[in-house]
């Protein structure tokens, strides 16, 4: 799924020579740094670095990895990934199980006014509260958000900022692939996405790794309109590879009103319209009127015998 040689090649190609003191010349034909430039800047022999990129040298020392990370401009997530690929330490992380503790489920459902989910390292949703189900418009446990994003949704589906979302998802999956190389279900998912999505293939070839921690997320909901939310990922400290994902709206914002409206629309137990049958996003006012029509409680109609309930 990933290897040290490929990772080094892609990182080398993205480095601007000027940022490490290399003056570009008109004869340069490679993107990024040359192999010999990385070797000289890292303090290793050119032959040794070439063997690293060809997969013929294994388990470089921690000192060599630190030097390579510095020259290649790796962030902390990429440094950790580099060390795992290089076998420092070589101990493999066992693939976590997928059981959600009852205590965690209890906490999840205490979060009532904002969407919340428990997600594993494959991006499978293992558990979700009611508002998360209303946000997605479908039963959420069992959903794989990477598959949903690449194979079921499109650029103009539920997810706003689709380009950034897909980049983040691929970076997370590649990080997971380095951390859990013996997970057959993860390998199968990556293969499925590569077969079904040309964008996934392009992003995967970049070998970027990303840790999901927090950041803005926007959703184009078919009933309540645009929701500009903030996502926080809380990694569970039990080694399960699971995260508690919570989506919140700024106080007093239109998105907070949208979440409140969404919760009200689902109060009667009706399921939101399936993704395949989505219509253009209405305004919040139109969504309220539609919900009132469905319940028969529009103002001015209560005296009409046709709307009486037996």
XYZ file of C-alpha atoms in Angstrom:
310
model
C 0.000 0.000 0.000
C 2.928 2.351 0.628
C 6.716 2.136 0.770
C 9.671 4.222 1.826
C 11.068 4.605 -1.693
C 7.855 5.975 -3.162
C 7.313 8.313 -0.248
C 10.804 9.791 -0.570
C 10.370 10.317 -4.312
C 7.088 12.195 -3.941
C 8.415 14.338 -1.071
C 11.567 15.205 -3.025
C 9.514 16.291 -6.042
C 7.532 18.869 -4.080
C 10.504 20.745 -2.553
C 11.243 24.132 -4.073
C 15.051 24.152 -4.545
C 15.250 27.814 -3.563
C 13.875 27.066 -0.078
C 16.893 24.895 0.740
C 19.498 27.169 -0.827
C 19.778 25.489 -4.233
C 19.918 27.966 -7.105
C 17.828 26.683 -10.034
C 19.431 26.731 -13.479
C 18.078 26.475 -17.005
C 19.258 22.879 -17.364
C 17.084 21.575 -14.519
C 14.674 18.988 -15.887
C 13.339 17.452 -12.668
C 10.539 18.747 -10.490
C 11.784 19.545 -7.018
C 15.217 18.438 -5.831
C 17.616 16.067 -7.540
C 18.648 12.901 -5.707
C 22.224 14.108 -5.289
C 20.985 17.388 -3.831
C 18.923 15.575 -1.186
C 21.926 13.388 -0.388
C 24.354 16.301 0.004
C 21.939 18.363 2.098
C 21.196 15.347 4.324
C 24.838 14.397 4.822
C 24.588 10.922 3.279
C 26.315 9.513 0.222
C 24.590 9.817 -3.138
C 24.857 6.050 -3.613
C 23.114 5.368 -0.297
C 20.274 7.808 -1.031
C 19.793 6.335 -4.515
C 19.519 2.882 -2.940
C 16.896 4.230 -0.511
C 14.759 5.515 -3.396
C 15.204 2.246 -5.273
C 14.125 0.204 -2.257
C 17.530 -1.488 -2.002
C 18.488 0.055 1.364
C 16.358 -0.685 4.400
C 16.044 0.578 7.961
C 18.024 3.835 7.817
C 19.102 5.192 11.182
C 17.091 7.701 13.179
C 19.762 10.329 12.453
C 19.412 9.811 8.686
C 15.626 9.993 8.916
C 15.804 13.242 10.903
C 18.095 14.746 8.275
C 15.865 13.631 5.404
C 12.762 14.986 7.161
C 14.477 18.349 7.619
C 15.619 18.622 3.991
C 12.285 17.450 2.595
C 10.332 19.841 4.830
C 8.171 17.160 6.458
C 5.652 18.126 9.111
C 5.195 16.063 12.293
C 2.598 13.755 10.747
C 4.824 13.076 7.739
C 7.869 12.529 9.999
C 5.983 9.871 11.949
C 4.866 8.260 8.697
C 8.438 8.265 7.364
C 9.694 6.549 10.520
C 7.016 3.856 10.282
C 7.847 3.193 6.631
C 11.546 2.986 7.498
C 10.921 0.565 10.383
C 11.885 2.937 13.215
C 10.615 1.206 15.266
C 9.799 -1.799 13.099
C 7.105 -3.120 15.469
C 3.820 -3.307 13.582
C 0.706 -1.829 15.087
C -1.988 -4.513 15.396
C -5.190 -3.771 13.511
C -7.766 -2.440 16.001
C -11.130 -4.058 16.502
C -14.403 -2.300 15.818
C -16.379 -2.653 19.062
C -17.702 0.585 20.519
C -17.877 0.484 24.313
C -21.382 0.993 25.787
C -20.042 3.865 27.893
C -18.911 5.657 24.728
C -22.321 5.141 23.145
C -23.891 6.701 26.214
C -21.670 9.770 25.849
C -22.411 9.968 22.121
C -26.148 10.154 22.647
C -25.784 12.789 25.359
C -24.604 15.080 22.553
C -28.069 15.979 21.367
C -27.919 19.379 19.673
C -25.091 18.800 17.216
C -24.020 15.908 14.926
C -21.584 13.443 16.504
C -20.145 10.119 15.325
C -17.596 7.472 16.265
C -15.330 6.715 13.276
C -12.519 4.158 12.938
C -9.199 4.329 11.058
C -10.876 3.121 7.829
C -13.412 5.972 8.106
C -16.215 3.511 8.857
C -18.917 5.139 10.997
C -19.388 2.777 13.932
C -22.002 4.791 15.819
C -23.806 8.107 15.409
C -26.351 10.247 17.187
C -29.724 11.268 15.808
C -28.619 14.605 14.347
C -25.782 12.957 12.405
C -28.360 10.655 10.804
C -30.489 13.671 9.885
C -27.458 15.465 8.447
C -26.622 12.557 6.128
C -30.268 11.785 5.406
C -29.738 8.058 5.931
C -28.795 5.503 8.600
C -25.174 6.365 9.372
C -23.671 3.375 11.260
C -22.122 1.117 8.620
C -21.449 4.040 6.270
C -17.856 4.479 5.082
C -17.364 8.204 4.591
C -14.487 7.758 2.110
C -16.584 5.462 -0.112
C -19.558 7.810 0.253
C -17.457 10.828 -0.731
C -15.713 9.309 -3.754
C -18.167 6.748 -5.126
C -21.652 7.884 -4.065
C -21.416 11.653 -3.822
C -20.242 14.104 -6.463
C -18.769 17.595 -6.362
C -22.204 19.111 -5.899
C -23.542 16.624 -3.365
C -23.772 16.893 0.416
C -20.164 17.940 1.043
C -19.146 21.543 0.449
C -15.457 22.139 -0.195
C -15.342 18.805 -2.014
C -11.770 19.229 -3.247
C -10.422 19.855 0.250
C -12.537 17.029 1.688
C -11.199 14.492 -0.790
C -7.606 15.614 -0.191
C -8.017 15.234 3.577
C -9.639 11.813 3.256
C -6.880 10.396 1.037
C -4.213 11.802 3.353
C -5.893 10.104 6.310
C -6.227 6.768 4.525
C -2.572 6.815 3.486
C -1.562 7.547 7.073
C -3.711 4.632 8.241
C -2.183 2.392 5.577
C 1.274 3.125 6.976
C 0.124 2.556 10.546
C -1.873 -0.639 9.879
C -0.179 -2.340 6.902
C -1.676 -5.732 7.750
C -5.330 -4.633 7.636
C -6.953 -6.485 4.698
C -10.204 -4.503 4.923
C -8.304 -1.236 4.617
C -6.329 -2.559 1.643
C -9.574 -3.688 0.000
C -11.179 -0.268 0.539
C -8.195 1.532 -1.002
C -8.296 -0.801 -4.003
C -12.034 -0.233 -4.437
C -11.607 3.542 -4.342
C -8.683 3.421 -6.769
C -10.740 1.349 -9.216
C -13.801 3.566 -8.976
C -12.452 7.102 -8.732
C -9.975 8.831 -11.006
C -9.572 11.670 -8.476
C -8.714 9.177 -5.744
C -6.002 7.684 -7.967
C -4.490 11.114 -8.608
C -4.493 12.064 -4.939
C -3.159 8.678 -3.824
C -0.204 9.021 -6.226
C 0.829 12.214 -4.415
C 1.539 10.159 -1.247
C 0.400 12.958 1.068
C -0.361 11.980 4.665
C -2.655 13.960 6.946
C -3.859 13.596 10.502
C -7.452 14.685 11.022
C -7.681 16.906 14.092
C -9.996 19.868 13.528
C -11.130 22.306 10.897
C -14.074 23.808 9.005
C -16.595 21.580 7.250
C -19.479 22.709 5.102
C -22.539 20.728 4.065
C -25.200 21.510 1.452
C -28.237 19.967 3.054
C -31.255 19.484 0.767
C -33.754 20.648 3.414
C -32.030 23.351 5.463
C -29.443 24.731 3.042
C -25.775 25.476 3.652
C -24.332 24.466 7.030
C -20.925 25.946 7.873
C -19.692 23.778 10.741
C -16.493 23.167 12.700
C -15.243 19.589 13.069
C -13.267 18.360 16.070
C -11.731 14.879 16.027
C -11.065 13.427 19.476
C -8.784 10.392 19.225
C -9.722 7.834 21.874
C -6.801 7.049 24.197
C -7.447 3.301 24.282
C -5.448 2.307 21.186
C -8.633 1.424 19.299
C -7.902 3.745 16.374
C -11.349 5.294 16.872
C -12.220 8.975 16.968
C -15.191 10.846 18.353
C -16.112 13.366 15.637
C -18.251 16.338 16.681
C -19.614 19.002 14.316
C -20.610 22.343 15.822
C -21.950 25.652 14.555
C -20.899 29.072 15.829
C -23.341 30.532 18.348
C -25.888 32.828 16.758
C -24.892 31.838 13.221
C -27.261 30.872 10.383
C -25.758 27.392 10.605
C -26.809 27.093 14.240
C -30.324 28.002 13.129
C -29.996 25.406 10.357
C -29.060 22.641 12.806
C -31.968 23.614 15.047
C -34.300 23.532 12.048
C -32.913 20.157 10.981
C -33.513 18.721 14.447
C -37.095 20.037 14.339
C -37.769 18.614 10.895
C -36.815 15.179 12.161
C -38.774 15.465 15.389
C -41.746 13.535 14.008
C -39.532 10.549 13.178
C -39.733 11.068 9.418
C -36.575 10.210 7.515
C -34.976 12.966 5.429
C -35.164 12.549 1.672
C -32.584 9.990 0.389
C -29.468 11.346 -1.301
C -30.482 9.923 -4.713
C -33.702 11.943 -4.698
C -32.262 15.288 -3.671
C -33.734 18.469 -5.066
C -32.113 21.925 -5.291
C -31.394 23.310 -1.817
C -34.350 25.453 -0.628
C -34.112 28.426 1.684
C -34.646 27.772 5.422
C -38.035 29.507 5.188
C -39.132 27.228 2.381
C -37.994 24.216 4.374
C -40.129 25.331 7.325
C -43.183 25.829 5.107
C -42.663 22.408 3.524
C -42.447 20.736 6.913
C -45.606 22.532 8.055
C -47.434 21.444 4.892
C -46.475 17.846 5.556
C -47.818 18.057 9.124
C -50.900 20.075 8.070
C -50.249 22.921 10.538
C -49.793 25.907 8.192
C -51.281 29.070 9.638
C -54.648 30.108 8.168
C -55.642 26.544 7.276
C -56.751 25.318 10.685
C -60.405 26.266 10.092
C -60.579 24.506 6.747
C -62.584 21.268 7.223
C -60.337 19.587 4.680
C -57.442 19.833 7.171
C -59.350 18.548 10.220
C -57.943 15.439 11.860
C -60.514 12.835 12.805
